[in-house]
Structures are given as C-alpha cells and as structure tokens.
CSV table of C-alpha atoms in Angstrom, one decimal:
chain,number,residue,atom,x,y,z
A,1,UNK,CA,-5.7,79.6,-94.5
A,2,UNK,CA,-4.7,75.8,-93.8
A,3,UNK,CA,-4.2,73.4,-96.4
A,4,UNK,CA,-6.8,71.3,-94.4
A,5,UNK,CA,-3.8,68.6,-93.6
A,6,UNK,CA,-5.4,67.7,-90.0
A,7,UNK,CA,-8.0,65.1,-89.5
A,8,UNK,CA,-11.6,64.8,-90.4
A,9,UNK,CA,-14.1,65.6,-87.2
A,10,UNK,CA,-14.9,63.9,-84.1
A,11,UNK,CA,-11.4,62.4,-84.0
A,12,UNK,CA,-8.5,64.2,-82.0
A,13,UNK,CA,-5.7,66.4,-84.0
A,14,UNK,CA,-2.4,67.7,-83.6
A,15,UNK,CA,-1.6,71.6,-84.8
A,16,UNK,CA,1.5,71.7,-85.4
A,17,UNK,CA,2.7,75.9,-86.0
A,18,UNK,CA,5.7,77.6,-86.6
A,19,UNK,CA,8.0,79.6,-84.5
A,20,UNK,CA,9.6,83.4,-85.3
A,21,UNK,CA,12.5,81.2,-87.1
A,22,UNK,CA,10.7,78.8,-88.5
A,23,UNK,CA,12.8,75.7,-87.2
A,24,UNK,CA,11.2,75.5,-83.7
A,25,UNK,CA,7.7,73.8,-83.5
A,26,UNK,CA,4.9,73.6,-80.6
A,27,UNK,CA,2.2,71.0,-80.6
A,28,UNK,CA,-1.5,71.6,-79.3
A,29,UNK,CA,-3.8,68.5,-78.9
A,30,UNK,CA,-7.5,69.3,-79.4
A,31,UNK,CA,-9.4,67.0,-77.3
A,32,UNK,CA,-12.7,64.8,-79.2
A,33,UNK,CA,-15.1,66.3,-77.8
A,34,UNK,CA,-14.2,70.0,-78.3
A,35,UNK,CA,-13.4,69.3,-82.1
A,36,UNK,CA,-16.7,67.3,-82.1
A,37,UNK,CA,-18.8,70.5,-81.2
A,38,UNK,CA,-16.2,72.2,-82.8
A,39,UNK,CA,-17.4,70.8,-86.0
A,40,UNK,CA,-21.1,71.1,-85.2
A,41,UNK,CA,-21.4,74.9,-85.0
A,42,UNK,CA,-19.3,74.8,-88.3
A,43,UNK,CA,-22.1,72.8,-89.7
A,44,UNK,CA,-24.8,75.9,-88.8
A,45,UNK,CA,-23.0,78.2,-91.0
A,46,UNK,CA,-25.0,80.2,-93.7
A,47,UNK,CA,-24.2,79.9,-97.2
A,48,UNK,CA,-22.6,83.6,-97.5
A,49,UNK,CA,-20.4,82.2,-94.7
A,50,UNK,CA,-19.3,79.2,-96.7
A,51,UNK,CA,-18.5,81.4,-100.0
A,52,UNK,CA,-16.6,84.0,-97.6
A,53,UNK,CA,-14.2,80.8,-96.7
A,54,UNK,CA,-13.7,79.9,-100.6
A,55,UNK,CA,-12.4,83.7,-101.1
A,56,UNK,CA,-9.9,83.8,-98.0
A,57,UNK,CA,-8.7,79.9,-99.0
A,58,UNK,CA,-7.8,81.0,-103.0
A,59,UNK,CA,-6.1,84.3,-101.3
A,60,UNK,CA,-2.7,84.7,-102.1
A,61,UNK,CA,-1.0,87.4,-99.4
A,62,UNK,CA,0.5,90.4,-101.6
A,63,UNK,CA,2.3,91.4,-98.8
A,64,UNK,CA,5.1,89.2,-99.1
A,65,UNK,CA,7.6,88.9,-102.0
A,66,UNK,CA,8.4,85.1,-103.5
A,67,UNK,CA,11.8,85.4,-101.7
A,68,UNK,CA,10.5,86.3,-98.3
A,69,UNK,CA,8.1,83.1,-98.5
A,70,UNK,CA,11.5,80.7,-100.0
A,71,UNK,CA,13.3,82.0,-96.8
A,72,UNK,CA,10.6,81.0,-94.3
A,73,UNK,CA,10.0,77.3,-95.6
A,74,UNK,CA,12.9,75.7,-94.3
A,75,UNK,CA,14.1,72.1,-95.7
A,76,UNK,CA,13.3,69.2,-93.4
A,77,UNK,CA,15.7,66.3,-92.2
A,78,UNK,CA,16.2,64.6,-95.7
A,79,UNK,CA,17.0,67.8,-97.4
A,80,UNK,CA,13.5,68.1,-99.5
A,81,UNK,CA,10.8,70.9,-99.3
A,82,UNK,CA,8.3,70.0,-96.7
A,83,UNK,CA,4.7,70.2,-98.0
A,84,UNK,CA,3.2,73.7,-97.4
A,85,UNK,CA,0.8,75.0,-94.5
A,86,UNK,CA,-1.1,77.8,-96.7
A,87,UNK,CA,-1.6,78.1,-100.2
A,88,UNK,CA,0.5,81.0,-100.6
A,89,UNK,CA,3.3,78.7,-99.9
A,90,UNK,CA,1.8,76.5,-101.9
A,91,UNK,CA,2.0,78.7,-105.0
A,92,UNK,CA,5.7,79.6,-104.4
A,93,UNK,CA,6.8,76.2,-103.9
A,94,UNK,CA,5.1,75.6,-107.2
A,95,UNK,CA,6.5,78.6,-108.7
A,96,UNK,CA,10.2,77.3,-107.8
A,97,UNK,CA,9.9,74.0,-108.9
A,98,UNK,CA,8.8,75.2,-112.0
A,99,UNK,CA,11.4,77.9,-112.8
A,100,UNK,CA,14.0,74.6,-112.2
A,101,UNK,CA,12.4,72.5,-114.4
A,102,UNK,CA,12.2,74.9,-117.1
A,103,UNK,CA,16.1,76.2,-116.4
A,104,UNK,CA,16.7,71.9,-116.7
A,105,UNK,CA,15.1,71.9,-120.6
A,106,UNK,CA,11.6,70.6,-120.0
A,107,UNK,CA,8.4,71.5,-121.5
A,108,UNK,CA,5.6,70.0,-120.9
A,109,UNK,CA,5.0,70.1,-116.9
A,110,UNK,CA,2.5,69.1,-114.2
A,111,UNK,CA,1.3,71.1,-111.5
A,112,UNK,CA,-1.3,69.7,-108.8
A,113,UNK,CA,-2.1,70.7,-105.5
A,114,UNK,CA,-5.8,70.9,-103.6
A,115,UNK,CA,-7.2,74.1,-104.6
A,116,UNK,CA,-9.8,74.1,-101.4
A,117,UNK,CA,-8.9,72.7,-98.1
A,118,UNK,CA,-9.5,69.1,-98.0
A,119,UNK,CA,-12.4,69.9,-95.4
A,120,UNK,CA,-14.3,72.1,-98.1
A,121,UNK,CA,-13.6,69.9,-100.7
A,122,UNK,CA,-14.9,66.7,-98.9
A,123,UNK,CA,-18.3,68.9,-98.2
A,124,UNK,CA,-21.7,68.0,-100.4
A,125,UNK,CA,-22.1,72.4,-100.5
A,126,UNK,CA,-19.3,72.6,-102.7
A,127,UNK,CA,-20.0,72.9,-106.0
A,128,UNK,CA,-17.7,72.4,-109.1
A,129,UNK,CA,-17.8,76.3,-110.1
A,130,UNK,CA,-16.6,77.0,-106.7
A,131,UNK,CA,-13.3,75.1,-107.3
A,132,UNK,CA,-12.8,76.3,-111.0
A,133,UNK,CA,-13.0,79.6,-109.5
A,134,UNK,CA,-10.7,78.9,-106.8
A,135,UNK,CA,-8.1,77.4,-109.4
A,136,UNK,CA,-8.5,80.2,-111.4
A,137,UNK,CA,-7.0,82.7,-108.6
A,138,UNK,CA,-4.1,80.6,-107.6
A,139,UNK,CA,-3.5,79.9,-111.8
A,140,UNK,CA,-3.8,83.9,-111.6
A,141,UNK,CA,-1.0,84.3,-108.7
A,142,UNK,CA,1.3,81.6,-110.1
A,143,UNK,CA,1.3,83.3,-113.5
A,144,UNK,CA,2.1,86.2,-112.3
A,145,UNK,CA,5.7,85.0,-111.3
A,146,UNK,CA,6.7,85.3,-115.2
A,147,UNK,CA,4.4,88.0,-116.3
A,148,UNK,CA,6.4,90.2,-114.0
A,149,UNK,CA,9.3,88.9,-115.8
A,150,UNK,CA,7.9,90.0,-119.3
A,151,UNK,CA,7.1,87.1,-120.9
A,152,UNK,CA,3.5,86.7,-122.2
A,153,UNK,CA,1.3,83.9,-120.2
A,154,UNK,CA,-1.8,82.5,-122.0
A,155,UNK,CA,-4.1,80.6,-119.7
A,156,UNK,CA,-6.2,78.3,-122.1
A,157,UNK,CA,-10.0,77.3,-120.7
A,158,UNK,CA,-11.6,74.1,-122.3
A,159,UNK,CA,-13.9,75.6,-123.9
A,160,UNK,CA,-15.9,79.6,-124.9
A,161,UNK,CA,-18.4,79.3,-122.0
A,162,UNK,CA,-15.6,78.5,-119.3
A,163,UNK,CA,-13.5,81.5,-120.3
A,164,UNK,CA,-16.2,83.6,-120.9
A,165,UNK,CA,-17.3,83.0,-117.4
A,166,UNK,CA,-13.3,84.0,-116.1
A,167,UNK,CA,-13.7,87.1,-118.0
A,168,UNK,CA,-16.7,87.8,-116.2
A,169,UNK,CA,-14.6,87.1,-113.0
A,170,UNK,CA,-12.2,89.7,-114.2
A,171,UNK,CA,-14.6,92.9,-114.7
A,172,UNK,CA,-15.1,91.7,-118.5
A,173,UNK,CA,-11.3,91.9,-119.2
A,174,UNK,CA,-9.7,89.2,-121.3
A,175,UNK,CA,-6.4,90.2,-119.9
A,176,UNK,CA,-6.7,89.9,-116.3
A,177,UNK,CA,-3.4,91.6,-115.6
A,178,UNK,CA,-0.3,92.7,-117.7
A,179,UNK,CA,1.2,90.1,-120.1
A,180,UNK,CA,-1.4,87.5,-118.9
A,181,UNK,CA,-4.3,86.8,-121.6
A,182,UNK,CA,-7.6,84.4,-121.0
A,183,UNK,CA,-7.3,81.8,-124.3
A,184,UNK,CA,-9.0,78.4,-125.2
A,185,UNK,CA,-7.7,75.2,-126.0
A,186,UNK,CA,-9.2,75.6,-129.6
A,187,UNK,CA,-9.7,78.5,-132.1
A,188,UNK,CA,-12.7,80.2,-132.1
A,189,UNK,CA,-14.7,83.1,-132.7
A,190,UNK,CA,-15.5,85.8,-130.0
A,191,UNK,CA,-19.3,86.3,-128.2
A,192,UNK,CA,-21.8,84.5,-128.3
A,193,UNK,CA,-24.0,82.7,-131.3
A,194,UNK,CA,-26.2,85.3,-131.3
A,195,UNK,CA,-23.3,87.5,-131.5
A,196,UNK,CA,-22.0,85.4,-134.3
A,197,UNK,CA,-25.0,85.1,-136.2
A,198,UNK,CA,-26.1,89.1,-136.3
A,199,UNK,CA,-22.9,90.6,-136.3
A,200,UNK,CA,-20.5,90.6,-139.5
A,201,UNK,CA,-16.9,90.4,-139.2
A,202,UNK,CA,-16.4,88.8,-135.5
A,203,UNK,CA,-13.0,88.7,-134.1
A,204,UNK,CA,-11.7,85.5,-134.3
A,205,UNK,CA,-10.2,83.6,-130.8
A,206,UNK,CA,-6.4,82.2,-131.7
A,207,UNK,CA,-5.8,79.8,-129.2
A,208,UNK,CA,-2.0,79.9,-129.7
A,209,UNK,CA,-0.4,83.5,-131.0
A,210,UNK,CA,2.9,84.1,-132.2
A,211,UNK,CA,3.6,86.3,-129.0
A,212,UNK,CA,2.5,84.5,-126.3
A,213,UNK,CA,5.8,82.8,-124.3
A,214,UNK,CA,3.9,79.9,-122.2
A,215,UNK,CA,0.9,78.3,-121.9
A,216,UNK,CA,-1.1,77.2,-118.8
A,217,UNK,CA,-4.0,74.6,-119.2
A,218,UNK,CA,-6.8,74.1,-116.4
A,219,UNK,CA,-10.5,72.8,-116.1
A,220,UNK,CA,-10.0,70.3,-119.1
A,221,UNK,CA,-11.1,67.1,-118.3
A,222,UNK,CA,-10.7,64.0,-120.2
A,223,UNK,CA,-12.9,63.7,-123.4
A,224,UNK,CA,-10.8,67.5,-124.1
A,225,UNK,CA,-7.5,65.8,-123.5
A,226,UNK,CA,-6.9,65.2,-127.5
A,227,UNK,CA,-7.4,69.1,-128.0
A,228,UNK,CA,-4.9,69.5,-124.9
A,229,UNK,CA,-2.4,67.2,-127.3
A,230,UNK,CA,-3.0,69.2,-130.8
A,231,UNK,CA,-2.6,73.0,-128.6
A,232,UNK,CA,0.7,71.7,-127.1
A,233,UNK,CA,2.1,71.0,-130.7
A,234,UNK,CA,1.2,73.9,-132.3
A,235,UNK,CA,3.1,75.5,-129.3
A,236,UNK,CA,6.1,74.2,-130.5
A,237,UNK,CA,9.2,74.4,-127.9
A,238,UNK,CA,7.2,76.8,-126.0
A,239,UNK,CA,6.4,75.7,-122.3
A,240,UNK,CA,3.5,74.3,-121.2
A,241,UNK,CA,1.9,73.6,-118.2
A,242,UNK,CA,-1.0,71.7,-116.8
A,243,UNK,CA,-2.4,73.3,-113.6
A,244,UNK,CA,-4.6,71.4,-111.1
A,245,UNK,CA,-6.1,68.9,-113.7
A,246,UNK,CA,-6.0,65.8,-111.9
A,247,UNK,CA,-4.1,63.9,-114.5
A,248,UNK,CA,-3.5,60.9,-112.5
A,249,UNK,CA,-7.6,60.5,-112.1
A,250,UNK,CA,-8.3,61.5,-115.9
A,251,UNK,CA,-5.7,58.4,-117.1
A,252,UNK,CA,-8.0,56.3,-115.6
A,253,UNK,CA,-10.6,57.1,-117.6
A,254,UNK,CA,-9.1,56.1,-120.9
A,255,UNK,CA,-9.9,53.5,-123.2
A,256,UNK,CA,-13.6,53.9,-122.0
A,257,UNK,CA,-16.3,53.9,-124.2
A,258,UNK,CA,-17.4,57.5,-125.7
A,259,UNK,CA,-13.2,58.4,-124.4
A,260,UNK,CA,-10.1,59.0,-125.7
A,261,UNK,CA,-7.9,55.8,-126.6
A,262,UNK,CA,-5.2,54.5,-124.1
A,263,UNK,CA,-2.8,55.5,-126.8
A,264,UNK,CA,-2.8,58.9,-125.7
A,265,UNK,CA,-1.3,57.8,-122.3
A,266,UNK,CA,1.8,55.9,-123.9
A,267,UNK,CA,2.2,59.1,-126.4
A,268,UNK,CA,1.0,62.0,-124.7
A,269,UNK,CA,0.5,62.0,-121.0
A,270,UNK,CA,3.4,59.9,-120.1
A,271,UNK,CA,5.6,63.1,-121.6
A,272,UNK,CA,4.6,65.4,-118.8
A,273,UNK,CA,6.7,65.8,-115.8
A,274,UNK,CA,5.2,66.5,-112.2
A,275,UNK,CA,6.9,69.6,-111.0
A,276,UNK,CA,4.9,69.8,-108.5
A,277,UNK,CA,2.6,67.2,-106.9
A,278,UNK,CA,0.5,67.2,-103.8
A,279,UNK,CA,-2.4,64.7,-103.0
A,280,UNK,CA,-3.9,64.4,-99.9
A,281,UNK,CA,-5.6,61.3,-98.6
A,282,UNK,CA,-8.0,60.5,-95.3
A,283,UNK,CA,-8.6,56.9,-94.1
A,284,UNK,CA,-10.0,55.2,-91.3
A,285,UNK,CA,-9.1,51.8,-89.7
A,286,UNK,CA,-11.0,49.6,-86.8
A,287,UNK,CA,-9.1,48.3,-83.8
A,288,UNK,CA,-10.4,46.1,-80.9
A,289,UNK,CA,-10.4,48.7,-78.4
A,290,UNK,CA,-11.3,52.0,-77.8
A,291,UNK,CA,-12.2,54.5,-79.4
A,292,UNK,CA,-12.5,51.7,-82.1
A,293,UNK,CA,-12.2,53.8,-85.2
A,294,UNK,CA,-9.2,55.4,-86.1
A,295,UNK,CA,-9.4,58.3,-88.5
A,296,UNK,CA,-5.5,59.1,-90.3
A,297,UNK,CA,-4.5,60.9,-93.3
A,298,UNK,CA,-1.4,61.6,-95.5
A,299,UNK,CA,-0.4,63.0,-98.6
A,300,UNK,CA,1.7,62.0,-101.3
A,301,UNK,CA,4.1,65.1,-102.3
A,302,UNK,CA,6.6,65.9,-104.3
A,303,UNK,CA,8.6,70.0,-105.4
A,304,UNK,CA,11.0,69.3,-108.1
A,305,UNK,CA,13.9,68.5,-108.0
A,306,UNK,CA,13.2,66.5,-104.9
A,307,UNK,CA,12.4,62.7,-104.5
A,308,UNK,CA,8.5,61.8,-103.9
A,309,UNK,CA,7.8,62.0,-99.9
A,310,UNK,CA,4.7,60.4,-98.0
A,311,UNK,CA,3.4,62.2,-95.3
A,312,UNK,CA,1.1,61.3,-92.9
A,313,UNK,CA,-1.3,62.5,-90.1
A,314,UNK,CA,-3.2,60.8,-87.7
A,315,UNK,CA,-4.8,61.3,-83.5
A,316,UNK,CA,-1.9,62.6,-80.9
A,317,UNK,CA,0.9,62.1,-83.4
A,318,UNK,CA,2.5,64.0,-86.4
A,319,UNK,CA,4.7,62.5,-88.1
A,320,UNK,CA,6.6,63.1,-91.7
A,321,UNK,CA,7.7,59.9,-92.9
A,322,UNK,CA,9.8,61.0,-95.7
A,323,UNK,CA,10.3,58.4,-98.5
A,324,UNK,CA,13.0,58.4,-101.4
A,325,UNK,CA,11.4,57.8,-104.9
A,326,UNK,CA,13.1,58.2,-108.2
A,327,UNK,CA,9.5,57.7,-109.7
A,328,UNK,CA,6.4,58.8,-108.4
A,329,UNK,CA,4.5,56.6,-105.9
A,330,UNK,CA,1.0,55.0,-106.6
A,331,UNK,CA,-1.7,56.4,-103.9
A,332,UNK,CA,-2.1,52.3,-102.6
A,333,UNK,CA,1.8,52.1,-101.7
A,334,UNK,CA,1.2,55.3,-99.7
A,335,UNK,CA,-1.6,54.6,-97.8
A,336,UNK,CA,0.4,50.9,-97.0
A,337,UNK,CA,3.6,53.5,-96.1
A,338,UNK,CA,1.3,55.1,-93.9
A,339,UNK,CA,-0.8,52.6,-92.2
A,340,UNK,CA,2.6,50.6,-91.3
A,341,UNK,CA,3.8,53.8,-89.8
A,342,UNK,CA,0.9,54.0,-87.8
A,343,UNK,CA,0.9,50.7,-86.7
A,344,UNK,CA,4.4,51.5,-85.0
A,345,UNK,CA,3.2,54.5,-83.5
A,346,UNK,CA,2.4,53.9,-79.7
C-alpha cells in the first residue's frame, strides 16, 4: 500500500515505481480528468470497503525478512535513506534507525511516521479508533524486531480502557506475541470497576517490571505527558521510545490552561531524539493562468543517522530536493524550501 505521497484529487500526479534493481525509475502522468473521476467512484465506496483499506494499509508483508527490504531501498544522490513507498519499508527504516541510535548510547527516542495514507487520513470517515488501531499493528511489527532477539518489549497505552481495548484486538491476550506484553503508563489494577469492586484480591497492573528490556509509548496525548515523564524514570537506563505521538503538535499545546507547564518541554521533551521522522504536507497556490490552482505536497523526513531532507511533490514533476540539517527543520521553512523549488520548476 502507498504512503499516500502523490497529490490530492482533481489535480494531475506523477507515479513514480521501481524497477527489478531498484535504481532504474519509470514515470506515468495521470491526466485531470481521469484522476478527477478517478476520485469520484472512490467517493461511492461502502463503509466495509473503507475499513478493508485501513487493514491492507497497517499490513506489514511477512514474506520478506528485514534484510531483504534494507537491500531493496537503495540510498539516493546525497547518500541518505530516501523516504519509503509502503509502510513495510516504513517500519524497517524505522527499525534501523533505531537499532543505531540505541548501538550510539541513546535512550529516550522518537519515532513518527503517517500511520494511514495521507488520503485516508485527510478523509471526514476516519475516525480516531481507526488510526489507534492502525498504530497499534505497525507498533506490533516494529516490536517484533527485538522480541525476536529475546529481549522483553512492553508497549504502554495511556490509560485501562485503551489497552483493554488492544487486548481485545489481540483475541483477549495481554501478550500479543512472544516477549511482547500490553502495559499502561501508570499502575493499576486489572478488569474493570465492577471487577474491582466484587472480586477480592485483583491482580495488580505494574506499568514498569523488573523484566521488561524496552518500552514503547503510543496514543498519549498531551495532558498524559507528565505520566509519560515519571514511567521513563522509573525505567531507569532502559530504552524508551515514543511511537507515532505527534510530539511536535502536542508541544504546542503546553502552557495552556487545564495543560501541562512549558517546563516540561525545556526538561523533558527536548531529551528525546527523532530516530525517525516523517511528516507529510499538501498545499495549494494561485497563479494567473491556467489551471489557476496549483495543488503540491512534500514531506519533511529524516532515518537516523542521516541529515533532515525536504521532499516535495507537485503536477508533472517529482522532485527530491534533499536538504542538509544538523537540526530538525520547522514545517514553515519546508513548505518555503518547497514552494521556491516549485517556482523554478518549468
């Protein structure tokens, strides 16, 4: 499944694919009006359609080992991983990065990537349990890279009602595969109140045990962020990372009334590294002559230990505009990056 990094509809595209070697590169231009009724019978799809599509995008293909898929994505011009075309690659170039950082010493690490493509996610029929449970199959197949290794993985939910809704996902199992074991950010007590209330001597919920190796946070947002904080230091030296939480959005956030302080930015937040960072944007821009509007897109993307590259997308051109940052790059100096590149375009 594509990452959804083509244009929006009624505009024209370029499909760029892959050859046997993975070096060679045809280009196929859709014309606007075949996208634009393209688009239109996509519109007519039933709901049962629409859910099918969530399952095949959060699909990881078992069929191929991490070292097949690090042997197909070939480096670009400047010598950095170019962002990836299905989330499978997605997960491995996120698995990579993250095996480097931790062989470099750090501890507390970012992950982000679209868990949907950009298409589904832009759409008013998808709801926010349809992306927690897409996160929670990629967090599933990127765990799975040091479960096999022996190591004990702890994926923490926000809260009892959003883990007790995974374990549901996983035919009421609380370990969803070997060495891999559904946690909260906070300690707690297993089942629900009634549960509590009736039944004498319930199991307590540890959020952090002695045995567990690494720790991988999703779904918190940003009034949970102070529990995120006390979790990670009763983890000690042990790694852990923060999957698809849209930290650079949640900062924003801070300092707000009924928030967390700004303080938590300056001691917390600004600790974590980004491993692995892809954001995908879509603008459009006027111009005095036809077609008038022109729809464009790019992402902002970065595998560790590469710089920070802007890429960009827009009608009858595909470009990769790759640009060198020792720190990351704010989403408005992209989309200027972009535009200007653009504007150069014929």
């Amino acid at each position: 499944m594509d990452l959804g990094f083509c244009l929006s509809a009624g505009s024209s595209a370029l499909r760029v694919s892959r050859g046997r070697t993975g070096a060679s590169k045809r280009a196929q231009v859709l014309v606007p009006g075949c996208r634009l009724r393209r688009c239109r019978l996509e519109m007519q799809e039933s709901s049962s359609e629409t859910e099918a599509k969530v399952e095949d995008a959060a699909e990881v293909k078992p069929d191929e080992t991490v070292s097949e898929v690090a042997e197909k994505v070939a480096k670009d011009e400047t010598g950095d991983e170019p962002p990836p075309s299905t989330f499978y690659q997605a997960v491995t170039q996120a698995q990579e990065a993250t095996e480097l950082a931790l062989s470099k010493g750090f501890r507390l690490l970012e992950v982000e990537f679209p868990p949907l493509p950009q298409s589904m996610l832009d759409s008013a029929a998808i709801g926010t349990y349809t992306v927690v449970d897409a996160n929670y199959k990629l967090v599933l197949d990127y765990a799975k890279r040091w479960a096999d290794q022996g190591k004990r993985v702890a994926i923490a939910f926000p809260d009892a009602a959003e883990k007790d809704r995974a374990v549901e996902n996983s035919n009421e199992m609380e370990e969803p595969y070997p060495n891999i074991r559904l946690s909260t950010l906070v300690d707690g007590f297993k089942g629900t109140i009634l549960d509590r209330l009736l039944t004498a001597g319930v199991e307590r919920d540890v959020s952090v045990r002695e045995d567990d190796d690494m720790f991988i946070v999703m779904s918190a947002s940003c009034q949970e962020l102070p529990q995120v904080e006390k979790m990670c230091n009763k983890a000690g030296e042990r790694p852990v990372i923060f999957f698809n939480l849209k930290l650079d959005t949640l900062r924003g956030d801070l300092g707000l009334p009924a928030f967390p302080p700004k303080d938590l930015q300056y001691r917390f937040l600004s600790s974590i590294l980004p491993v692995y960072y892809l954001r995908q944007r879509s603008y459009s821009k006027t111009v005095p002559q036809p077609p008038y509007v022109v729809n464009y897109s790019g992402a902002l993307f970065r595998a560790f230990p590469g710089k920070y590259q802007v890429r960009s997308r827009w009608p009858l051109i595909s470009v990769g505009v790759s640009v060198a940052r020792s720190c990351s790059t704010q989403m408005r100096e992209s989309k200027l990056l972009i535009t200007d590149e653009m504007r150069k375009s014929p």
